[in-house]
Coordinates of C-alpha atoms and ligand atoms in Angstrom, one line a residue:
X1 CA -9.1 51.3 45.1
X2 CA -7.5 54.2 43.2
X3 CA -4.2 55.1 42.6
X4 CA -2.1 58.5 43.2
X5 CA 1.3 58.4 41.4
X6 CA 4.0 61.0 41.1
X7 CA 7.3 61.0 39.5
X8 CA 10.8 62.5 40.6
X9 CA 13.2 62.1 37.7
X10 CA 17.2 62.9 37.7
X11 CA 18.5 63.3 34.2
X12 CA 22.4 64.0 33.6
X13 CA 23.0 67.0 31.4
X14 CA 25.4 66.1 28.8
X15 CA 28.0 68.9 29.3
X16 CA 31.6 68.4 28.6
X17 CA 32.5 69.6 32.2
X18 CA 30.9 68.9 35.8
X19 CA 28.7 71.8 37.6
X20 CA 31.2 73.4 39.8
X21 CA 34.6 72.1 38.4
X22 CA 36.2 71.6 35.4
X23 CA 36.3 67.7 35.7
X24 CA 35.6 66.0 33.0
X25 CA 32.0 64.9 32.6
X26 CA 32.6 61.1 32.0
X27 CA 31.2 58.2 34.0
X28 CA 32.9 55.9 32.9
X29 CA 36.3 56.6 33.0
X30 CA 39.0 55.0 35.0
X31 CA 37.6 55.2 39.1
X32 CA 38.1 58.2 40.8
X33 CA 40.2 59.4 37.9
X34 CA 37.8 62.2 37.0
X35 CA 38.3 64.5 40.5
X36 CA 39.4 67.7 42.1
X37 CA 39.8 69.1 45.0
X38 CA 36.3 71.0 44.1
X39 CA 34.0 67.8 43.6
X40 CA 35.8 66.0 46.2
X41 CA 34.7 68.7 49.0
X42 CA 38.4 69.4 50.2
X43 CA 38.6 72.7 52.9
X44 CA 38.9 75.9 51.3
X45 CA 37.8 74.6 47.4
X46 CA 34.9 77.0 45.9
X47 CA 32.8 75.9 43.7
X48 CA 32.2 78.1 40.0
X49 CA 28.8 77.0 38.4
X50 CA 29.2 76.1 34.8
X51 CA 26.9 78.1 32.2
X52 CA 26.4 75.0 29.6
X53 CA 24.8 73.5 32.6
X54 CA 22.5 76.4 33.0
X55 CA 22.1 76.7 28.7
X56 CA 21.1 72.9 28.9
X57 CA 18.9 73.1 31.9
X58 CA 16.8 76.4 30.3
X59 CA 16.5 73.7 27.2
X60 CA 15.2 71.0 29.0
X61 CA 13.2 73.3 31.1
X62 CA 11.7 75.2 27.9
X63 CA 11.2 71.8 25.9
X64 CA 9.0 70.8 28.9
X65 CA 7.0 73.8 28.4
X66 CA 8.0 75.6 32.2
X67 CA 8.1 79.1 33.4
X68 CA 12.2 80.4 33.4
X69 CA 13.2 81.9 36.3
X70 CA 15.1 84.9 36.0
X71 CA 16.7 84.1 39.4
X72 CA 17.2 81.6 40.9
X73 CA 19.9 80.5 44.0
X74 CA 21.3 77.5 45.0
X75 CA 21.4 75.9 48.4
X76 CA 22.8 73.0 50.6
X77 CA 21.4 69.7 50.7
X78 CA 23.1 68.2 54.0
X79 CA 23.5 64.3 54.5
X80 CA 26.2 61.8 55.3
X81 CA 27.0 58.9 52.9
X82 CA 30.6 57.6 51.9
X83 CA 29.6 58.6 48.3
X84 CA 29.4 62.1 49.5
X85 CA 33.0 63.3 50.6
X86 CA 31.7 67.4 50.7
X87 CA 28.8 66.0 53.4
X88 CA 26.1 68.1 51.4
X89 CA 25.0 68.0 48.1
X90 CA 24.7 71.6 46.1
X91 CA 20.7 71.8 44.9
X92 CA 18.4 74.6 44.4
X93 CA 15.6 74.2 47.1
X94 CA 14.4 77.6 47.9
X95 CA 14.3 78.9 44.3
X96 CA 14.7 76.4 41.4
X97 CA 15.2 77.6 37.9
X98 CA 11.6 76.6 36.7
X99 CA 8.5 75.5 37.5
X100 CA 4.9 74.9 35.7
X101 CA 5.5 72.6 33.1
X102 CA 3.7 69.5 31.7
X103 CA 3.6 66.5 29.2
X104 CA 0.3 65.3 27.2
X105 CA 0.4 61.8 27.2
X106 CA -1.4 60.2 24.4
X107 CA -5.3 59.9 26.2
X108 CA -5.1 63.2 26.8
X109 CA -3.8 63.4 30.5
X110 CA -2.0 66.6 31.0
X111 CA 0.5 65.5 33.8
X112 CA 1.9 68.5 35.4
X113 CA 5.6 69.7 36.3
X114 CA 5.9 70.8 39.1
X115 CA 9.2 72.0 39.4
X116 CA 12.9 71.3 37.7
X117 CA 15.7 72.4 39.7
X118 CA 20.1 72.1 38.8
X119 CA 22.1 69.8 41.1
X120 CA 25.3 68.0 41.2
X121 CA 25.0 64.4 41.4
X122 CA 27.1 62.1 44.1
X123 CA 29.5 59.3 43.6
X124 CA 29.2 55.9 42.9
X125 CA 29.3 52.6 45.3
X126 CA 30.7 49.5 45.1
X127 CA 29.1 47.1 47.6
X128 CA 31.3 43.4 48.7
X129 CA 29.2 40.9 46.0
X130 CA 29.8 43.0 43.0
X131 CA 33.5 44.7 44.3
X132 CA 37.0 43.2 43.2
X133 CA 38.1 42.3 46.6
X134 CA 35.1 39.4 47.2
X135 CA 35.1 40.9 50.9
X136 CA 32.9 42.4 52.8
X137 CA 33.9 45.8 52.0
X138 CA 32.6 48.6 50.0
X139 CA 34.4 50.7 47.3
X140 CA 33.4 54.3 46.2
X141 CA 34.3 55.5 43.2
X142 CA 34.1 59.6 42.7
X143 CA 33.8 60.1 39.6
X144 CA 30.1 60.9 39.4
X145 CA 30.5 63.5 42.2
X146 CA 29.8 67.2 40.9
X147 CA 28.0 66.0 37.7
X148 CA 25.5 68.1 36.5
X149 CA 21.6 67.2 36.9
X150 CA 18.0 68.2 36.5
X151 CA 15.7 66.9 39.1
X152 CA 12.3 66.7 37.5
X153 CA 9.3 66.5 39.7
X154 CA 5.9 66.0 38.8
X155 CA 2.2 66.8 40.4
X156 CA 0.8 63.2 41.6
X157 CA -1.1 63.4 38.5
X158 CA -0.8 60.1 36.7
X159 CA -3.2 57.0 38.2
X160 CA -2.0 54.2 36.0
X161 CA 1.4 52.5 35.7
X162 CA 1.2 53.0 32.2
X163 CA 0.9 56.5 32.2
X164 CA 4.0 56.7 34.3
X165 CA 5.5 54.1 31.8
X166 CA 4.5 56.8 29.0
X167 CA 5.7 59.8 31.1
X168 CA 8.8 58.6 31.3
X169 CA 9.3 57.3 27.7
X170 CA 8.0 61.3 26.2
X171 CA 10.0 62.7 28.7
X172 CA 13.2 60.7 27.7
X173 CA 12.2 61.5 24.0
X174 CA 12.0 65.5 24.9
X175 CA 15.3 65.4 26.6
X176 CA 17.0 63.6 23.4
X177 CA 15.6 65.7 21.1
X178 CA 17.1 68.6 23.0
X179 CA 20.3 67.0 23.1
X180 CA 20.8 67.4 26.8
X181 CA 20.6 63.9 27.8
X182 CA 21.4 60.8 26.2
X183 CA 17.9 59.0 27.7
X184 CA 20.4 56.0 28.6
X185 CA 18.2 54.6 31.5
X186 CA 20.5 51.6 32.4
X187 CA 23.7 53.5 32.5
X188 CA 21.9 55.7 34.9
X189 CA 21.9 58.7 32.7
X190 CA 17.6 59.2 33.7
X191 CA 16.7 57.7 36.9
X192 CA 13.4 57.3 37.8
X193 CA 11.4 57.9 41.7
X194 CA 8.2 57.0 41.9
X195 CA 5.8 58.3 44.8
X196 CA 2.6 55.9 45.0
X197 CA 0.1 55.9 47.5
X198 CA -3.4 54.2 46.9
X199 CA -7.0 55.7 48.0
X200 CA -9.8 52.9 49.2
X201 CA -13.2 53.4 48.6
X202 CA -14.2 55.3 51.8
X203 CA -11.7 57.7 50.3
X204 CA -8.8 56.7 53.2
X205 CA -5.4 57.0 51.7
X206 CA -2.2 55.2 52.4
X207 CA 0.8 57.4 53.1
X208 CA 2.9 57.8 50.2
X209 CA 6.1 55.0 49.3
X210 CA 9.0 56.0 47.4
X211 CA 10.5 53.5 45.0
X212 CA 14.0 54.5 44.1
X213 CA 16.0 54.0 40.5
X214 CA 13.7 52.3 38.3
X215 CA 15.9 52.0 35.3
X216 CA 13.7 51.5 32.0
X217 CA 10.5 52.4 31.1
X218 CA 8.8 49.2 31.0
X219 CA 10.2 49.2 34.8
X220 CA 8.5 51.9 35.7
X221 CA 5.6 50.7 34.9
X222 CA 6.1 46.9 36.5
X223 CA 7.5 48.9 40.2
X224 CA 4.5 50.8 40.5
X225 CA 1.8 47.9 39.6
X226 CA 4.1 45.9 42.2
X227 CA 3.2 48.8 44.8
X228 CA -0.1 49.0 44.0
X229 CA -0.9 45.7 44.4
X230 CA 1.2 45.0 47.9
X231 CA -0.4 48.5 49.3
X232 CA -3.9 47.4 48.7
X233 CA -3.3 43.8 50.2
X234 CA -1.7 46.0 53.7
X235 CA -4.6 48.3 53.2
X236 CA -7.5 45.2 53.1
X237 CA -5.6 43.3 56.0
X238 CA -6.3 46.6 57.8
X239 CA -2.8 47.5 58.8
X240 CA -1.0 50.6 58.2
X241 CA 1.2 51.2 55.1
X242 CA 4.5 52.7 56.9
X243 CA 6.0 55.8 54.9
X244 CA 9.2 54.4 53.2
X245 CA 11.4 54.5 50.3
X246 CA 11.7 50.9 48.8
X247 CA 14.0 50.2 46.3
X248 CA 13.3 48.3 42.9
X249 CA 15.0 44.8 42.6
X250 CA 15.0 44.2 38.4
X251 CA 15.9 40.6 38.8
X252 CA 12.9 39.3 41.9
X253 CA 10.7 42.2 40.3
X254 CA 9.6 43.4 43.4
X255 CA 10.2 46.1 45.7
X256 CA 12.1 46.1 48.8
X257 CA 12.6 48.4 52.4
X258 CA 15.4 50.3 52.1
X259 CA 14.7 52.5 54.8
X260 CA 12.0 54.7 56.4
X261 CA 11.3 57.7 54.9
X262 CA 13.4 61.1 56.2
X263 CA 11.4 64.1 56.2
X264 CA 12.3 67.2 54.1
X265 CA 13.8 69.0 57.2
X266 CA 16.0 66.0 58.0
X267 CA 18.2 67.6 55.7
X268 CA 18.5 71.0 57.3
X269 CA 18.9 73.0 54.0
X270 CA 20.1 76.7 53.7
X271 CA 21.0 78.5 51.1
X272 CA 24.7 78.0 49.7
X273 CA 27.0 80.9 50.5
X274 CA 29.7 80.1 48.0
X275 CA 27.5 80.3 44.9
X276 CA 26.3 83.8 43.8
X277 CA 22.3 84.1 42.7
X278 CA 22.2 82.7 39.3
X279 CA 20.3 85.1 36.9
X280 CA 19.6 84.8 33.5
X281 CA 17.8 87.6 31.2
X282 CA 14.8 87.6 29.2
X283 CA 16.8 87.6 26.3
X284 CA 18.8 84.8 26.8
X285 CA 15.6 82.4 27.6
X286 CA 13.8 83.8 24.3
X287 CA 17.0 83.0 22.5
X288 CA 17.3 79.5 23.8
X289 CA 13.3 79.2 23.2
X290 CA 14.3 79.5 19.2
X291 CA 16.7 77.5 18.8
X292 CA 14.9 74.5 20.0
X293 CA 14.5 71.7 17.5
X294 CA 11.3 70.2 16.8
X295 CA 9.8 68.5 19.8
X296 CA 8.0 65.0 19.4
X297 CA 4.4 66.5 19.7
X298 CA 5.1 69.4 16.9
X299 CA 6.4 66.2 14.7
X300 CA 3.4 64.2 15.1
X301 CA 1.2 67.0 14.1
X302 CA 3.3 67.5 10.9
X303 CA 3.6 63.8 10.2
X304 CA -0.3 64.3 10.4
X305 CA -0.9 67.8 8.9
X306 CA 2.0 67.3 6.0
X307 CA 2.3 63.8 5.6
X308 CA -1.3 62.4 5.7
X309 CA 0.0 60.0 8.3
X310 CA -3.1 59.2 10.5
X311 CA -2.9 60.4 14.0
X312 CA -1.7 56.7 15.9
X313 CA 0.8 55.9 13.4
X314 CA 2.6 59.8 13.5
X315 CA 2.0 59.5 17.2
X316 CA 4.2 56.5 17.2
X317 CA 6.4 57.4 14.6
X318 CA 7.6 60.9 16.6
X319 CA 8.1 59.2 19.9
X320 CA 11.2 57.9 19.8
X321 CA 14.2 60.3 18.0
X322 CA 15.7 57.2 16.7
X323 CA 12.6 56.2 14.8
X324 CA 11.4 59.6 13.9
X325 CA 14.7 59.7 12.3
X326 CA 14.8 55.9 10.6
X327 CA 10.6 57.7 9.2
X328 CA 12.1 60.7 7.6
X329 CA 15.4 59.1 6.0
X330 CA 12.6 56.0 4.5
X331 CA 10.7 58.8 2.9
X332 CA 14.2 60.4 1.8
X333 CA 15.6 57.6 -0.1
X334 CA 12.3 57.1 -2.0
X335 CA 9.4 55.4 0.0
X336 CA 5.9 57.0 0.2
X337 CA 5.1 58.6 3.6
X338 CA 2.2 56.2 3.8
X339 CA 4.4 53.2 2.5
X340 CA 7.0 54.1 5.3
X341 CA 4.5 55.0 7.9
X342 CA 2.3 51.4 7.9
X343 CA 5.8 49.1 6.8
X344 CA 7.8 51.0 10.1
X345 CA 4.5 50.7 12.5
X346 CA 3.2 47.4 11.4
X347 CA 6.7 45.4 11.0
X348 CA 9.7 47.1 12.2
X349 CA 8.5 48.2 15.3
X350 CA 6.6 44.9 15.9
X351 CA 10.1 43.3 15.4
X352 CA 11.9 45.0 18.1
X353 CA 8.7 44.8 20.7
X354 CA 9.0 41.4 20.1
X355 CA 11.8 40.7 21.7
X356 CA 11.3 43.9 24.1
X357 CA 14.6 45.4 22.7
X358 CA 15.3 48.7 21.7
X359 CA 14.7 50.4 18.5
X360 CA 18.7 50.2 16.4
X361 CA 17.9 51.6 12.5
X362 CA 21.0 49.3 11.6
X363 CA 19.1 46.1 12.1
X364 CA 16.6 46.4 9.6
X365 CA 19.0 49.4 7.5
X366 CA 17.0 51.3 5.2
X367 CA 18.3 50.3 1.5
X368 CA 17.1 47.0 2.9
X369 CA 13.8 47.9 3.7
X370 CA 13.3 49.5 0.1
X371 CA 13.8 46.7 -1.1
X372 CA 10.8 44.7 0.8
X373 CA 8.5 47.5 0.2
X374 CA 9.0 47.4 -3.6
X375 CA 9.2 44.0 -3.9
X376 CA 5.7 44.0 -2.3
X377 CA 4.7 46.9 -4.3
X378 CA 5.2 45.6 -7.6
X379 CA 3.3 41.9 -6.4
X380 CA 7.0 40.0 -6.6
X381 CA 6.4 38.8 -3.3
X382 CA 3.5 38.3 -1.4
X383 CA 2.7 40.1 2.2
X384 CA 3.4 36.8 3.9
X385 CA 6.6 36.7 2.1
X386 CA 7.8 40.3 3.2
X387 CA 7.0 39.6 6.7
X388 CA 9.4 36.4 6.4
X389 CA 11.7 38.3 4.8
X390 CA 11.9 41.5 7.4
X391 CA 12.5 39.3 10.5
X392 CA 15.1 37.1 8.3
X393 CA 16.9 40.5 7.6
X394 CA 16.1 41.3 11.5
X395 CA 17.9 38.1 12.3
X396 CA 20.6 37.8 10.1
X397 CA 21.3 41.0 8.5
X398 CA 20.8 39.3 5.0
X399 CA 20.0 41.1 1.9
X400 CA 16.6 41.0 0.8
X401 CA 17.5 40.3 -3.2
X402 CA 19.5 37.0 -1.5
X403 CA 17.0 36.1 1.0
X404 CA 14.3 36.0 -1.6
X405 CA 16.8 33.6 -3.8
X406 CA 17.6 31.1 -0.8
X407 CA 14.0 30.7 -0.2
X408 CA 12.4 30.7 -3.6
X409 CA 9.8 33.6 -2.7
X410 CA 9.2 34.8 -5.6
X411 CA 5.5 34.9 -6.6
X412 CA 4.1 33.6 -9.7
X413 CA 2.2 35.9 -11.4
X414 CA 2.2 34.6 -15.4
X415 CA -1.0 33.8 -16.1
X416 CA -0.2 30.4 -17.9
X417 CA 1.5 28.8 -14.9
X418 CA -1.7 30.1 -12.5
X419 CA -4.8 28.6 -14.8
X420 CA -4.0 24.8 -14.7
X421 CA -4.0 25.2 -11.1
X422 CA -7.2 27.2 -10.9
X423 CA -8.5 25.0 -13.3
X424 CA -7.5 22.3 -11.1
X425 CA -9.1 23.9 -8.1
X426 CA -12.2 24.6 -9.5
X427 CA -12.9 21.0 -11.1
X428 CA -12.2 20.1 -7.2
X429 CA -14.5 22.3 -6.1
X430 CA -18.0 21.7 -7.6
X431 CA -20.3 22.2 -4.5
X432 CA -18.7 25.3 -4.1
X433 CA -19.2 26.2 -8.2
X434 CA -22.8 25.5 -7.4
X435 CA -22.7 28.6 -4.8
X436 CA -20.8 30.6 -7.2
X437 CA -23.6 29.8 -10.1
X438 CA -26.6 30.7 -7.8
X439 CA -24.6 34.6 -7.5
X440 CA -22.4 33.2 -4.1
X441 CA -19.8 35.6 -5.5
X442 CA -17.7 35.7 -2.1
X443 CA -16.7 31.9 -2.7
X444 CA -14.0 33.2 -5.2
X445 CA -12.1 33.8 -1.7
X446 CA -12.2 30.3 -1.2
X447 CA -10.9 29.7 -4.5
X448 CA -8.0 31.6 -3.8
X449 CA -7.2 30.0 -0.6
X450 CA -7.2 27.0 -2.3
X451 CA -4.6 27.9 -5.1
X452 CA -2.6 29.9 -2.4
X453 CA -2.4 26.1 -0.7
X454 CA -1.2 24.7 -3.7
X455 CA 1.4 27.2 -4.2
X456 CA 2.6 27.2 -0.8
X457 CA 1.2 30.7 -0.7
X458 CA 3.8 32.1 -3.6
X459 CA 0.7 32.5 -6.5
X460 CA -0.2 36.2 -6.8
X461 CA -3.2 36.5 -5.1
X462 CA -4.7 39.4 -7.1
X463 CA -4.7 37.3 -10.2
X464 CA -5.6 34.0 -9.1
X465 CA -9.0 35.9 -7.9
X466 CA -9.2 37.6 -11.7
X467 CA -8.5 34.1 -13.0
X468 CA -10.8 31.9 -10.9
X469 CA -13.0 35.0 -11.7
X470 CA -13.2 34.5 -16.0
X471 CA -12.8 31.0 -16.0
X472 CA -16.0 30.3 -13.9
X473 CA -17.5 33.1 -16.0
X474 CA -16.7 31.2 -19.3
X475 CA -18.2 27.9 -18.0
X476 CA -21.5 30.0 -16.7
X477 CA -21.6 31.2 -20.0
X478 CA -20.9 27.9 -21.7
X479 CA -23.5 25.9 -19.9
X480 CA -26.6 28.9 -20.7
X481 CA -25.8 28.8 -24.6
Ligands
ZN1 ZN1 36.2 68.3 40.0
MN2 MN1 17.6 65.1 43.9

């Protein structure tokens, strides 16, 4: 069995106003305070298409490495739903503003764009379990109507959930970076399609099921290894796989009918003939192509080329803005590149995986973090130590200087308070001197280990295996004379 996944992706430009009207652009605001006669689709309104929504869609567009279009036109999108007052929603179908891009994912893969096209987006429901009145009613609220989109839609490139998973997670990244999005999966801002069909080993495919508004990344990812796995049982049972669009259900983690799939002509498009062509010069898409900011990718390569970060740890570092961000400012307030690179990799980021929540620079703030890393630097503390104090400061927001207090962390590292203990160890230890004397010199590990027990893990480790080192030395030398 072999998988065939493609991705459709709606992302909500950031512009002050909606596409076509001068609404604001805010979601949440007060129901169906946010509307005109234009978004609501009252007779005789004419829709005016917004430029920053055609400045942020060339970004986004350019950022995902597409051909421009220098024209492109709009057209009609015709369906009926309560959400939709106008009874069409305004798309480009015919001609849409770019096409040919692609993201590398991190094995490689080069998943291809297919095409990125400007819409407006539709309202918002309210169905009787989640509504005010506890009826069996629905509400709509308008507000979303007319808001500006990109519809990103992929080749059916990507074979494993987790390259859908990463897909979705650069691609949120890109669109940050670019500032046209806010990559704010459960507010809705980036909603995710995904088109999955599965191929059996005589090469017979299933048709192709849509699952609708995966919120999150790590959603993505559990949708389509849902699908996979309840496509290949219909397959083996030898029934057909019906073409439908399911729906993803975050709380049973599975995938349900929402309806069978309409064909592309269900919706009878045609051009619109209230919207001029949209063109755009040459030299307004070379000037938006400059004054892009660094994208992820360029970063990881000059995390590796300038920083000497090696190529997993800058991949990581550059994937998320927030992080990228958190990387630079470490290195800013006085923490090597490589100090920053393993202590953000290795412990911050395991911190926040832990408990599968997002990346916040505030949790573990950065003064804090200096802290721990020269604490460790300068052998005050041992590894084990920083670790305990990082999550503590993840936890509780503490100060490292206090933490360190409250749980008497400090290491001891003066010699005269180490050698009675390693003197103590060693006398304990005379099978294992034996070793030592017949040129065993990895035992002096085990030495350590022991006076690390002793000290409840505060001695400096360094120096106890110096110590253990001379003083067996001595008696070697003390027992040839
Ligand atoms: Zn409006
Ligand atoms: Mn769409």
């Amino acid at each position: 069995m072999k998988s065939v996944i493609g991705l459709e992706i709606h992302a909500q430009l950031s512009t002050k106003t909606k596409a076509f009207c001068s609404c604001k652009n805010e979601v949440n605001a007060e129901p169906n305070t946010n509307i005109c006669p234009v978004c609501t689709g009252q007779p005789g309104a004419l829709p005016v298409l917004n430029d920053q929504v055609v400045e942020y869609a060339i970004r986004g567009a350019l950022a995902l490495k597409c051909d421009i279009h220098e024209i492109s036109s709009f057209d009609r999108k015709n369906y009926f739903y309560p959400d939709l007052p106008k009874g069409y929603q305004i798309t480009q179908y015919f001609h849409p503003i770019a096409t040919n891009g692609h993201i590398v994912l991190s094995n490689g893969k080069r998943v291809r764009i297919r095409r990125i096209h400007i819409e407006e987006d539709a309202g918002k429901m309210f169905h009787s379990s989640e509504n005010i009145t506890k009826s069996t009613s629905s509400l709509v609220d308008l507000n979303r109507c007319g808001i500006p989109l990109i519809e990103i839609v992929t080749e059916p490139d990507m074979e494993k959930p987790e390259e859908a998973r990463e897909f979705i997670e650069k691609l949120r990244n890109i669109l940050k970076t670019v500032e046209i999005n806010t990559g704010n999966m459960e507010e809705g801002a980036l909603r995710c399609d995904a088109n999955v069909s599965v191929v059996d080993e005589n090469g017979h495919s299933s048709s192709r099921v849509e699952v609708k508004n995966i919120n999150s990344p790590r959603f993505v990812q559990r949708a389509i290894e849902y699908e996979i796995s309840r496509i290949s049982k219909v397959m083996k049972s030898g029934k057909t796989v019906p073409m439908e669009t399911r729906g993803w259900d975050s709380v049973s983690k599975s995938t349900v009918s929402m309806r069978s799939k309409e064909a592309e002509n269900d919706y009878r498009y045609f051009p619109e003939p209230d919207l001029p062509i949209l063109s755009v010069s040459k030299e307004r898409i070379e000037r938006i192509k400059k004054s892009l900011p660094e994208l992820p990718d360029e970063k990881a390569k000059r995390y590796e080329r300038e920083l000497n970060i090696k190529n997993e740890n800058a991949q990581l570092l550059a994937k998320d803005k927030e992080i990228s961000k958190y990387f630079e400012n470490a290195i800013k307030i006085g923490i090597s590149p490589k100090d920053a690179s393993n202590w953000i990799v290795n412990e911050v980021m395991a911190l926040f995986n832990a408990d599968s929540s997002e990346f916040d620079s505030k949790k573990i703030p950065l003064t804090h973090l200096k802290k721990i890393v020269e604490y460790t630097n300068s052998s005050k503390i041992s590894r084990l130590a920083a670790k305990e104090i990082m999550a503590e400061v993840y936890k509780s927001g503490k100060d490292p200087d206090t933490i360190v207090k409250e749980k008497n962390l400090l290491q001891v590292s003066d010699e005269s308070s180490l050698v009675p203990i390693v003197k103590e160890v060693i006398s304990e230890n005379a099978k294992v001197v034996e070793q030592y004397r017949k040129g065993k010199t990895t035992v002096i590990g085990f030495f350590v280990g022991a006076v690390m027990k002793k000290t409840k893990g505060k001695a400096d480790p360094k120096l106890v295996g110096k110590l253990a080192k001379e003083i067996l030395d001595g008696e070697k030398s003390d027992q040839t004379d």
